Tab-separated table of C-alpha atoms in Angstrom:
chain	number	residue	atom	x	y	z
A	24	MET	CA	-8.952	-218.050	-84.245
A	25	SER	CA	-10.007	-220.638	-81.777
A	26	GLY	CA	-8.521	-222.865	-79.129
A	27	PHE	CA	-4.753	-222.970	-78.885
A	28	GLU	CA	-4.171	-220.101	-81.347
A	29	GLU	CA	-6.415	-217.853	-79.280
A	30	VAL	CA	-4.464	-218.606	-76.104
A	31	LEU	CA	-1.151	-217.850	-77.849
A	32	SER	CA	-2.442	-214.542	-79.223
A	33	PHE	CA	-3.182	-213.243	-75.690
A	34	LYS	CA	-1.887	-209.737	-75.118
A	35	PRO	CA	-1.474	-208.937	-71.404
A	36	THR	CA	-3.201	-205.813	-70.150
A	37	THR	CA	0.046	-204.627	-68.582
A	38	THR	CA	3.569	-204.274	-69.819
A	39	THR	CA	6.668	-204.877	-67.776
A	40	ASN	CA	7.487	-201.173	-68.120
A	41	ASP	CA	4.295	-200.360	-66.183
A	42	ILE	CA	5.451	-202.291	-63.129
A	43	ARG	CA	9.212	-202.598	-63.562
A	44	ASN	CA	9.881	-200.161	-60.691
A	45	PHE	CA	8.012	-202.305	-58.159
A	46	PRO	CA	7.534	-201.576	-55.277
A	47	ASN	CA	8.157	-197.887	-56.030
A	48	LEU	CA	4.893	-197.375	-57.848
A	49	SER	CA	2.044	-194.933	-57.421
A	50	ARG	CA	-1.016	-196.055	-55.489
A	51	ARG	CA	-2.899	-195.947	-58.775
A	52	ALA	CA	-0.403	-198.294	-60.458
A	53	LEU	CA	-0.479	-200.677	-57.477
A	54	SER	CA	-4.275	-200.693	-57.574
A	55	GLN	CA	-4.425	-201.032	-61.360
A	56	HIS	CA	-2.197	-204.133	-61.241
A	57	ALA	CA	-3.491	-205.576	-57.960
A	58	LYS	CA	-4.434	-208.921	-59.532
A	59	TRP	CA	-0.874	-209.349	-60.831
A	60	PHE	CA	0.618	-208.615	-57.416
A	61	GLY	CA	-1.870	-210.889	-55.674
A	62	LEU	CA	-0.913	-213.692	-58.026
A	63	ALA	CA	2.777	-212.997	-57.380
A	64	GLY	CA	2.056	-213.363	-53.649
A	65	GLU	CA	0.320	-216.684	-54.236
A	66	TYR	CA	3.284	-217.949	-56.255
A	67	LEU	CA	5.699	-216.842	-53.518
A	68	VAL	CA	3.724	-218.929	-51.018
A	69	ASP	CA	3.788	-221.881	-53.445
A	70	SER	CA	7.552	-221.454	-53.778
A	71	ILE	CA	8.077	-221.619	-50.018
A	72	PHE	CA	5.921	-224.721	-49.720
A	73	LEU	CA	7.679	-226.471	-52.598
A	74	ARG	CA	11.142	-225.657	-51.217
A	75	PHE	CA	10.200	-227.344	-47.950
A	76	GLY	CA	8.522	-230.395	-49.458
A	77	PHE	CA	4.864	-229.440	-49.239
A	78	CYS	CA	2.396	-229.814	-52.103
A	79	THR	CA	-0.324	-227.265	-52.755
A	80	SER	CA	-3.189	-227.085	-55.185
A	81	PRO	CA	-4.769	-223.846	-56.434
A	82	MET	CA	-8.457	-223.309	-55.806
A	83	PRO	CA	-10.868	-221.715	-58.312
A	84	GLU	CA	-11.090	-217.934	-57.926
A	85	MET	CA	-14.721	-218.052	-56.773
A	86	MET	CA	-13.775	-220.173	-53.724
A	87	PRO	CA	-12.998	-218.466	-50.392
A	88	ALA	CA	-9.614	-220.227	-50.061
A	89	ASP	CA	-6.732	-219.703	-52.488
A	90	ARG	CA	-4.868	-223.000	-52.033
A	91	LEU	CA	-5.198	-226.453	-50.548
A	92	LEU	CA	-2.155	-227.443	-48.538
A	93	CYS	CA	-1.795	-231.210	-48.784
A	94	LEU	CA	-0.720	-232.802	-45.495
A	95	PRO	CA	-0.707	-236.434	-44.348
A	96	GLU	CA	-3.510	-235.550	-41.897
A	97	GLY	CA	-5.620	-234.141	-44.718
A	98	PRO	CA	-5.857	-230.924	-46.725
A	99	LEU	CA	-5.886	-227.468	-45.148
A	100	ARG	CA	-7.541	-224.518	-46.865
A	101	LEU	CA	-5.187	-221.549	-47.178
A	102	GLN	CA	-6.168	-217.908	-47.684
A	103	ILE	CA	-3.331	-215.753	-49.089
A	104	LYS	CA	-3.229	-211.981	-48.613
A	105	THR	CA	-0.574	-209.832	-50.274
A	106	CYS	CA	0.709	-206.370	-49.367
A	107	CYS	CA	3.106	-204.781	-51.844
A	108	ARG	CA	5.034	-202.425	-49.564
A	109	PRO	CA	5.137	-201.259	-45.954
A	110	ARG	CA	3.533	-198.146	-44.535
A	111	ASP	CA	4.703	-196.646	-41.238
A	112	GLY	CA	6.921	-199.650	-40.490
A	113	TYR	CA	4.258	-202.316	-41.141
A	114	PHE	CA	2.756	-204.331	-43.957
A	115	HIS	CA	-1.031	-203.972	-43.577
A	116	PHE	CA	-3.561	-206.645	-44.565
A	117	SER	CA	-7.370	-206.721	-44.663
A	118	LEU	CA	-8.857	-210.155	-44.153
A	119	THR	CA	-11.981	-209.565	-46.217
A	120	LYS	CA	-13.323	-210.962	-49.459
A	121	GLY	CA	-14.811	-209.246	-52.467
A	122	TYR	CA	-14.074	-205.979	-54.245
A	123	HIS	CA	-15.440	-202.461	-53.926
A	124	ARG	CA	-17.099	-202.610	-57.341
A	125	ALA	CA	-18.252	-206.241	-57.084
A	126	PRO	CA	-22.006	-206.885	-56.754
A	127	GLY	CA	-21.488	-208.325	-53.264
A	128	GLY	CA	-19.014	-205.627	-52.246
A	129	ILE	CA	-16.490	-206.285	-49.494
A	130	ARG	CA	-17.518	-208.630	-46.701
A	131	PRO	CA	-15.967	-210.706	-43.928
A	132	TYR	CA	-15.020	-214.338	-44.385
A	133	GLU	CA	-17.211	-217.007	-42.839
A	134	PRO	CA	-15.619	-219.028	-39.993
A	135	ASP	CA	-15.311	-222.149	-42.160
A	136	ASP	CA	-13.971	-220.457	-45.337
A	137	PHE	CA	-10.318	-221.360	-44.638
A	138	ASP	CA	-8.026	-222.909	-42.026
A	139	LEU	CA	-4.808	-220.901	-42.328
A	140	VAL	CA	-3.732	-217.446	-43.529
A	141	ALA	CA	-0.518	-216.538	-45.386
A	142	LEU	CA	0.418	-212.853	-45.124
A	143	VAL	CA	2.778	-211.942	-47.983
A	144	ALA	CA	5.110	-208.935	-47.684
A	145	LEU	CA	5.756	-208.912	-51.414
A	146	SER	CA	8.471	-206.239	-51.669
A	147	GLU	CA	10.487	-208.221	-49.106
A	148	ASN	CA	9.660	-211.713	-50.465
A	149	ALA	CA	8.546	-212.768	-46.994
A	150	VAL	CA	5.530	-214.743	-45.753
A	151	LYS	CA	4.050	-215.031	-42.264
A	152	PHE	CA	1.514	-217.774	-41.540
A	153	THR	CA	-1.177	-217.323	-38.909
A	154	LEU	CA	-4.445	-218.757	-37.644
A	155	GLU	CA	-5.679	-215.374	-36.423
A	156	ARG	CA	-8.893	-214.290	-38.133
A	157	GLN	CA	-9.277	-210.652	-37.163
A	158	ALA	CA	-10.260	-208.337	-40.014
A	159	SER	CA	-6.962	-206.436	-39.932
A	160	HIS	CA	-3.409	-207.799	-39.705
A	161	ARG	CA	0.033	-206.211	-39.599
A	162	VAL	CA	3.496	-207.614	-40.130
A	163	ALA	CA	6.217	-205.378	-38.722
A	164	CYS	CA	9.222	-204.631	-40.902
A	165	SER	CA	11.305	-205.727	-37.902
A	166	GLU	CA	9.901	-209.286	-38.357
A	167	ILE	CA	11.179	-209.665	-41.942
A	168	ALA	CA	14.693	-210.854	-41.062
A	169	ALA	CA	13.299	-213.684	-38.907
A	170	LEU	CA	10.838	-214.667	-41.659
A	171	HIS	CA	13.742	-214.878	-44.116
A	172	GLN	CA	15.924	-216.825	-41.697
A	173	ASP	CA	13.278	-219.490	-41.035
A	174	PRO	CA	10.458	-219.248	-43.609
A	175	CYS	CA	8.582	-222.190	-42.045
A	176	ALA	CA	8.705	-221.174	-38.360
A	177	SER	CA	5.345	-219.366	-38.384
A	178	LEU	CA	3.846	-222.214	-40.420
A	179	GLN	CA	5.074	-224.753	-37.875
A	180	TRP	CA	3.568	-222.760	-34.991
A	181	ALA	CA	0.238	-222.433	-36.817
A	182	LEU	CA	0.121	-226.142	-37.670
A	183	GLU	CA	0.943	-227.080	-34.068
A	184	ASP	CA	-1.891	-224.815	-32.877
A	185	LEU	CA	-4.205	-226.644	-35.295
A	186	GLY	CA	-3.114	-229.945	-33.782
A	187	VAL	CA	-1.294	-231.099	-36.903
A	188	ASN	CA	1.541	-233.284	-35.655
A	189	GLU	CA	3.691	-233.478	-38.744
A	190	CYS	CA	4.884	-230.090	-39.932
A	191	ALA	CA	6.712	-231.278	-43.029
A	192	PRO	CA	6.439	-234.457	-44.981
A	193	SER	CA	9.379	-236.785	-44.630
A	194	LEU	CA	12.167	-235.740	-46.927
A	195	PRO	CA	13.335	-236.462	-49.498
A	196	ILE	CA	10.012	-236.478	-51.314
A	197	GLN	CA	9.547	-239.500	-53.531
A	198	PHE	CA	8.377	-238.230	-56.888
A	199	PRO	CA	6.749	-240.683	-59.309
A	200	SER	CA	9.074	-242.192	-61.922
A	201	GLN	CA	8.590	-241.053	-65.468
């Protein structure tokens, strides 16, 4: 097979039965499917942006940012970190790049790798945006209700701190005619 047939014959390395009980999974299962959960976090961020009229573009995996957020002032580079479930009342995030078994290992981001961070509390379908670049972040479970109530509040604060005047594009968005 080649080309299109090869793509259609793809067999995922996981089955829905392996992860159907999310977030009540063993640490091993969470680790084994980490790429899937990271991608789910990225799509949750995309969903929030789309619901509020923002356009994003995915970046290649080898780039330090995960998305470009398209704003009238110009694009912002977005790093997305996902935590599957809370521990001791907090979702914990490490703002590092790389993997334990990767040739380069785990290392800190460079100051110009990204402009904005999205912290995804995946089991709660909540996202907090921040400009803070410390190596470790926490989102308290007590913050989740506010993140649900106004999903763009933390984004607006971060954009204001960056000096971006327009938080959201003017709505309704004018999509090209077909």
